[in-house]
Amino acid sequence: MTIQARDLVQLVETPKEHAADTLAQRGGIEGIAHALNVSLEQGLDDNDTADLEAREVQFGKNFIEPEAPQTILQLMWQAFQDLTIMILTGAGVISLVLGFIPFPESTKKHNRMLSTGGDSSTAWIEGASILFAVLIVVFVTAINDYQKEKQFRALNAVKEDEKIKVIRNGVPAEVSK
């Protein structure tokens, strides 16, 4: 094979208005087929595995690796970036901290909002409840996004399994793209 992968990439990426000239410079379709050491009538030989492997080494697979799916932790971090969740987290932390701060008895009598029902031993529960609710919302959102992404990938895999028509051993065939 006297043609390189970069030459084929250049040929494919040539703007439409210059494509015919670029193809003609390479000898047309027949010239490209000759450079690839392939017959236009017979196509590739399915039985010549060494040739097929050499072509795969030289030109690569006709496949683009999909991006790795996001992890649950990444999706949880994205869900946490919501402004409402951040505000609730801040309120929960403040409430939790205030629940653990011991206030003098005189302050508690005048301001019952500093503790839950006047009992300072349970004042932290409000803040913990807010943080627990935030955690549940973030986790459920991440799980939901993960399932949506999984379904999207499955649908995309079916769509991407496109068949193309080729000639192998002189016989028209269909192979996955």
Tab-separated table of C-alpha atoms in Angstrom:
chain	number	residue	atom	x	y	z
A	1	MET	CA	0.000	0.000	0.000
A	2	THR	CA	1.560	3.212	-1.147
A	3	ILE	CA	-0.911	5.548	0.499
A	4	GLN	CA	-0.855	6.588	4.149
A	5	ALA	CA	-3.749	7.144	6.537
A	6	ARG	CA	-2.992	10.873	6.684
A	7	ASP	CA	-3.351	11.046	2.869
A	8	LEU	CA	-6.816	9.498	3.111
A	9	VAL	CA	-7.762	11.885	5.912
A	10	GLN	CA	-6.609	14.809	3.780
A	11	LEU	CA	-8.644	13.497	0.848
A	12	VAL	CA	-11.793	13.119	2.950
A	13	GLU	CA	-11.377	16.522	4.608
A	14	THR	CA	-10.838	18.358	1.318
A	15	PRO	CA	-13.519	21.030	0.807
A	16	LYS	CA	-16.237	19.952	-1.597
A	17	GLU	CA	-15.257	22.484	-4.278
A	18	HIS	CA	-11.687	21.077	-4.429
A	19	ALA	CA	-12.486	17.382	-3.920
A	20	ALA	CA	-12.635	16.482	-7.624
A	21	ASP	CA	-9.242	18.103	-8.311
A	22	THR	CA	-7.622	16.418	-5.310
A	23	LEU	CA	-9.043	13.043	-6.329
A	24	ALA	CA	-7.861	13.558	-9.917
A	25	GLN	CA	-4.330	14.351	-8.659
A	26	ARG	CA	-4.293	10.926	-7.010
A	27	GLY	CA	-5.403	9.158	-10.201
A	28	GLY	CA	-9.118	9.125	-9.478
A	29	ILE	CA	-10.883	6.275	-7.757
A	30	GLU	CA	-8.791	3.748	-9.684
A	31	GLY	CA	-5.589	5.431	-8.485
A	32	ILE	CA	-6.733	5.336	-4.862
A	33	ALA	CA	-7.727	1.655	-5.225
A	34	HIS	CA	-4.328	0.856	-6.759
A	35	ALA	CA	-2.522	2.740	-3.958
A	36	LEU	CA	-4.549	0.744	-1.421
A	37	ASN	CA	-3.746	-2.490	-3.282
A	38	VAL	CA	-7.411	-3.398	-3.674
A	39	SER	CA	-9.468	-4.429	-6.696
A	40	LEU	CA	-12.598	-2.390	-7.383
A	41	GLU	CA	-14.309	-5.540	-8.709
A	42	GLN	CA	-13.160	-8.036	-6.067
A	43	GLY	CA	-12.782	-5.843	-2.995
A	44	LEU	CA	-10.836	-7.227	-0.055
A	45	ASP	CA	-10.200	-10.926	0.485
A	46	ASP	CA	-11.945	-12.010	3.691
A	47	ASN	CA	-9.754	-15.127	3.820
A	48	ASP	CA	-6.471	-13.170	3.880
A	49	THR	CA	-6.401	-12.371	7.598
A	50	ALA	CA	-2.784	-11.194	7.466
A	51	ASP	CA	-3.720	-8.524	4.897
A	52	LEU	CA	-6.770	-7.451	6.917
A	53	GLU	CA	-4.675	-7.205	10.096
A	54	ALA	CA	-1.969	-5.221	8.289
A	55	ARG	CA	-4.614	-2.793	7.016
A	56	GLU	CA	-6.002	-2.419	10.528
A	57	VAL	CA	-2.520	-1.697	11.876
A	58	GLN	CA	-1.785	0.851	9.149
A	59	PHE	CA	-5.170	2.588	8.985
A	60	GLY	CA	-6.730	1.743	12.354
A	61	LYS	CA	-10.185	0.465	13.123
A	62	ASN	CA	-13.198	2.185	11.676
A	63	PHE	CA	-14.408	2.917	15.187
A	64	ILE	CA	-14.350	5.892	17.519
A	65	GLU	CA	-14.166	4.935	21.178
A	66	PRO	CA	-17.057	6.533	23.093
A	67	GLU	CA	-16.296	8.709	26.085
A	68	ALA	CA	-16.250	6.949	29.436
A	69	PRO	CA	-19.515	7.366	31.336
A	70	GLN	CA	-19.535	9.700	34.305
A	71	THR	CA	-19.291	8.084	37.717
A	72	ILE	CA	-21.968	8.429	40.375
A	73	LEU	CA	-19.657	10.736	42.354
A	74	GLN	CA	-19.190	13.027	39.336
A	75	LEU	CA	-22.953	13.142	38.812
A	76	MET	CA	-23.483	13.862	42.517
A	77	TRP	CA	-21.005	16.751	42.294
A	78	GLN	CA	-22.899	18.123	39.292
A	79	ALA	CA	-26.199	17.851	41.176
A	80	PHE	CA	-24.625	19.657	44.135
A	81	GLN	CA	-23.756	22.616	41.885
A	82	ASP	CA	-27.428	23.664	41.860
A	83	LEU	CA	-27.832	27.036	43.619
A	84	THR	CA	-30.803	25.886	45.710
A	85	ILE	CA	-28.885	22.843	46.948
A	86	MET	CA	-25.905	25.026	47.859
A	87	ILE	CA	-28.108	27.471	49.795
A	88	LEU	CA	-29.836	24.614	51.636
A	89	THR	CA	-26.456	23.096	52.481
A	90	GLY	CA	-25.268	26.420	53.892
A	91	ALA	CA	-28.460	26.798	55.930
A	92	GLY	CA	-28.121	23.235	57.201
A	93	VAL	CA	-24.511	23.756	58.267
A	94	ILE	CA	-25.352	27.027	60.045
A	95	SER	CA	-28.320	25.412	61.793
A	96	LEU	CA	-26.200	22.417	62.794
A	97	VAL	CA	-23.432	24.621	64.208
A	98	LEU	CA	-25.925	26.776	66.112
A	99	GLY	CA	-27.479	23.602	67.502
A	100	PHE	CA	-24.209	22.618	69.143
A	101	ILE	CA	-23.333	26.040	70.571
A	102	PRO	CA	-24.318	26.269	74.244
A	103	PHE	CA	-26.217	29.485	74.939
A	104	PRO	CA	-26.753	30.959	78.402
A	105	GLU	CA	-30.122	30.214	80.017
A	106	SER	CA	-31.124	33.895	79.954
A	107	THR	CA	-30.728	33.981	76.157
A	108	LYS	CA	-32.757	30.805	75.688
A	109	LYS	CA	-35.705	32.210	77.645
A	110	HIS	CA	-35.909	35.303	75.448
A	111	ASN	CA	-35.174	33.656	72.125
A	112	ARG	CA	-36.717	30.221	71.639
A	113	MET	CA	-35.503	30.069	68.023
A	114	LEU	CA	-32.012	29.149	69.172
A	115	SER	CA	-33.076	25.655	70.107
A	116	THR	CA	-35.726	23.155	69.177
A	117	GLY	CA	-38.552	23.389	71.650
A	118	GLY	CA	-36.291	24.757	74.337
A	119	ASP	CA	-34.262	21.525	74.644
A	120	SER	CA	-30.642	22.265	73.738
A	121	SER	CA	-29.770	18.552	73.474
A	122	THR	CA	-31.875	18.223	70.292
A	123	ALA	CA	-31.151	21.610	68.716
A	124	TRP	CA	-28.798	20.060	66.144
A	125	ILE	CA	-31.575	17.910	64.627
A	126	GLU	CA	-32.914	20.671	62.351
A	127	GLY	CA	-29.541	21.240	60.706
A	128	ALA	CA	-28.884	17.517	60.396
A	129	SER	CA	-32.329	17.026	58.833
A	130	ILE	CA	-31.674	19.724	56.240
A	131	LEU	CA	-28.295	18.201	55.346
A	132	PHE	CA	-29.819	14.711	55.181
A	133	ALA	CA	-32.558	15.971	52.827
A	134	VAL	CA	-29.924	17.646	50.634
A	135	LEU	CA	-27.946	14.404	50.524
A	136	ILE	CA	-31.027	12.443	49.461
A	137	VAL	CA	-31.906	14.943	46.716
A	138	VAL	CA	-28.329	14.962	45.385
A	139	PHE	CA	-28.140	11.155	45.425
A	140	VAL	CA	-31.533	10.672	43.728
A	141	THR	CA	-30.645	13.261	41.086
A	142	ALA	CA	-27.318	11.536	40.403
A	143	ILE	CA	-28.952	8.090	40.131
A	144	ASN	CA	-31.604	9.493	37.790
A	145	ASP	CA	-28.952	11.156	35.595
A	146	TYR	CA	-26.890	7.942	35.582
A	147	GLN	CA	-29.879	5.900	34.395
A	148	LYS	CA	-30.698	8.468	31.704
A	149	GLU	CA	-27.092	8.407	30.481
A	150	LYS	CA	-27.116	4.599	30.447
A	151	GLN	CA	-30.310	4.550	28.351
A	152	PHE	CA	-28.885	7.183	26.024
A	153	ARG	CA	-25.714	5.114	25.508
A	154	ALA	CA	-27.762	1.992	24.731
A	155	LEU	CA	-29.862	3.916	22.216
A	156	ASN	CA	-26.748	5.474	20.702
A	157	ALA	CA	-25.092	2.044	20.373
A	158	VAL	CA	-28.057	0.774	18.352
A	159	LYS	CA	-27.974	3.890	16.182
A	160	GLU	CA	-24.206	3.641	15.650
A	161	ASP	CA	-24.372	-0.012	14.547
A	162	GLU	CA	-24.849	1.133	10.981
A	163	LYS	CA	-24.250	-1.341	8.168
A	164	ILE	CA	-22.274	-0.297	5.093
A	165	LYS	CA	-22.118	-2.041	1.742
A	166	VAL	CA	-18.736	-3.436	0.685
A	167	ILE	CA	-17.365	-5.921	-1.799
A	168	ARG	CA	-15.604	-8.932	-0.302
A	169	ASN	CA	-14.224	-11.702	-2.494
A	170	GLY	CA	-16.184	-10.255	-5.422
A	171	VAL	CA	-19.506	-10.520	-3.563
A	172	PRO	CA	-21.473	-7.544	-2.213
A	173	ALA	CA	-21.753	-7.732	1.586
A	174	GLU	CA	-22.784	-5.595	4.540
A	175	VAL	CA	-20.485	-4.992	7.492
A	176	SER	CA	-20.824	-2.866	10.601
A	177	LYS	CA	-19.462	0.611	10.119
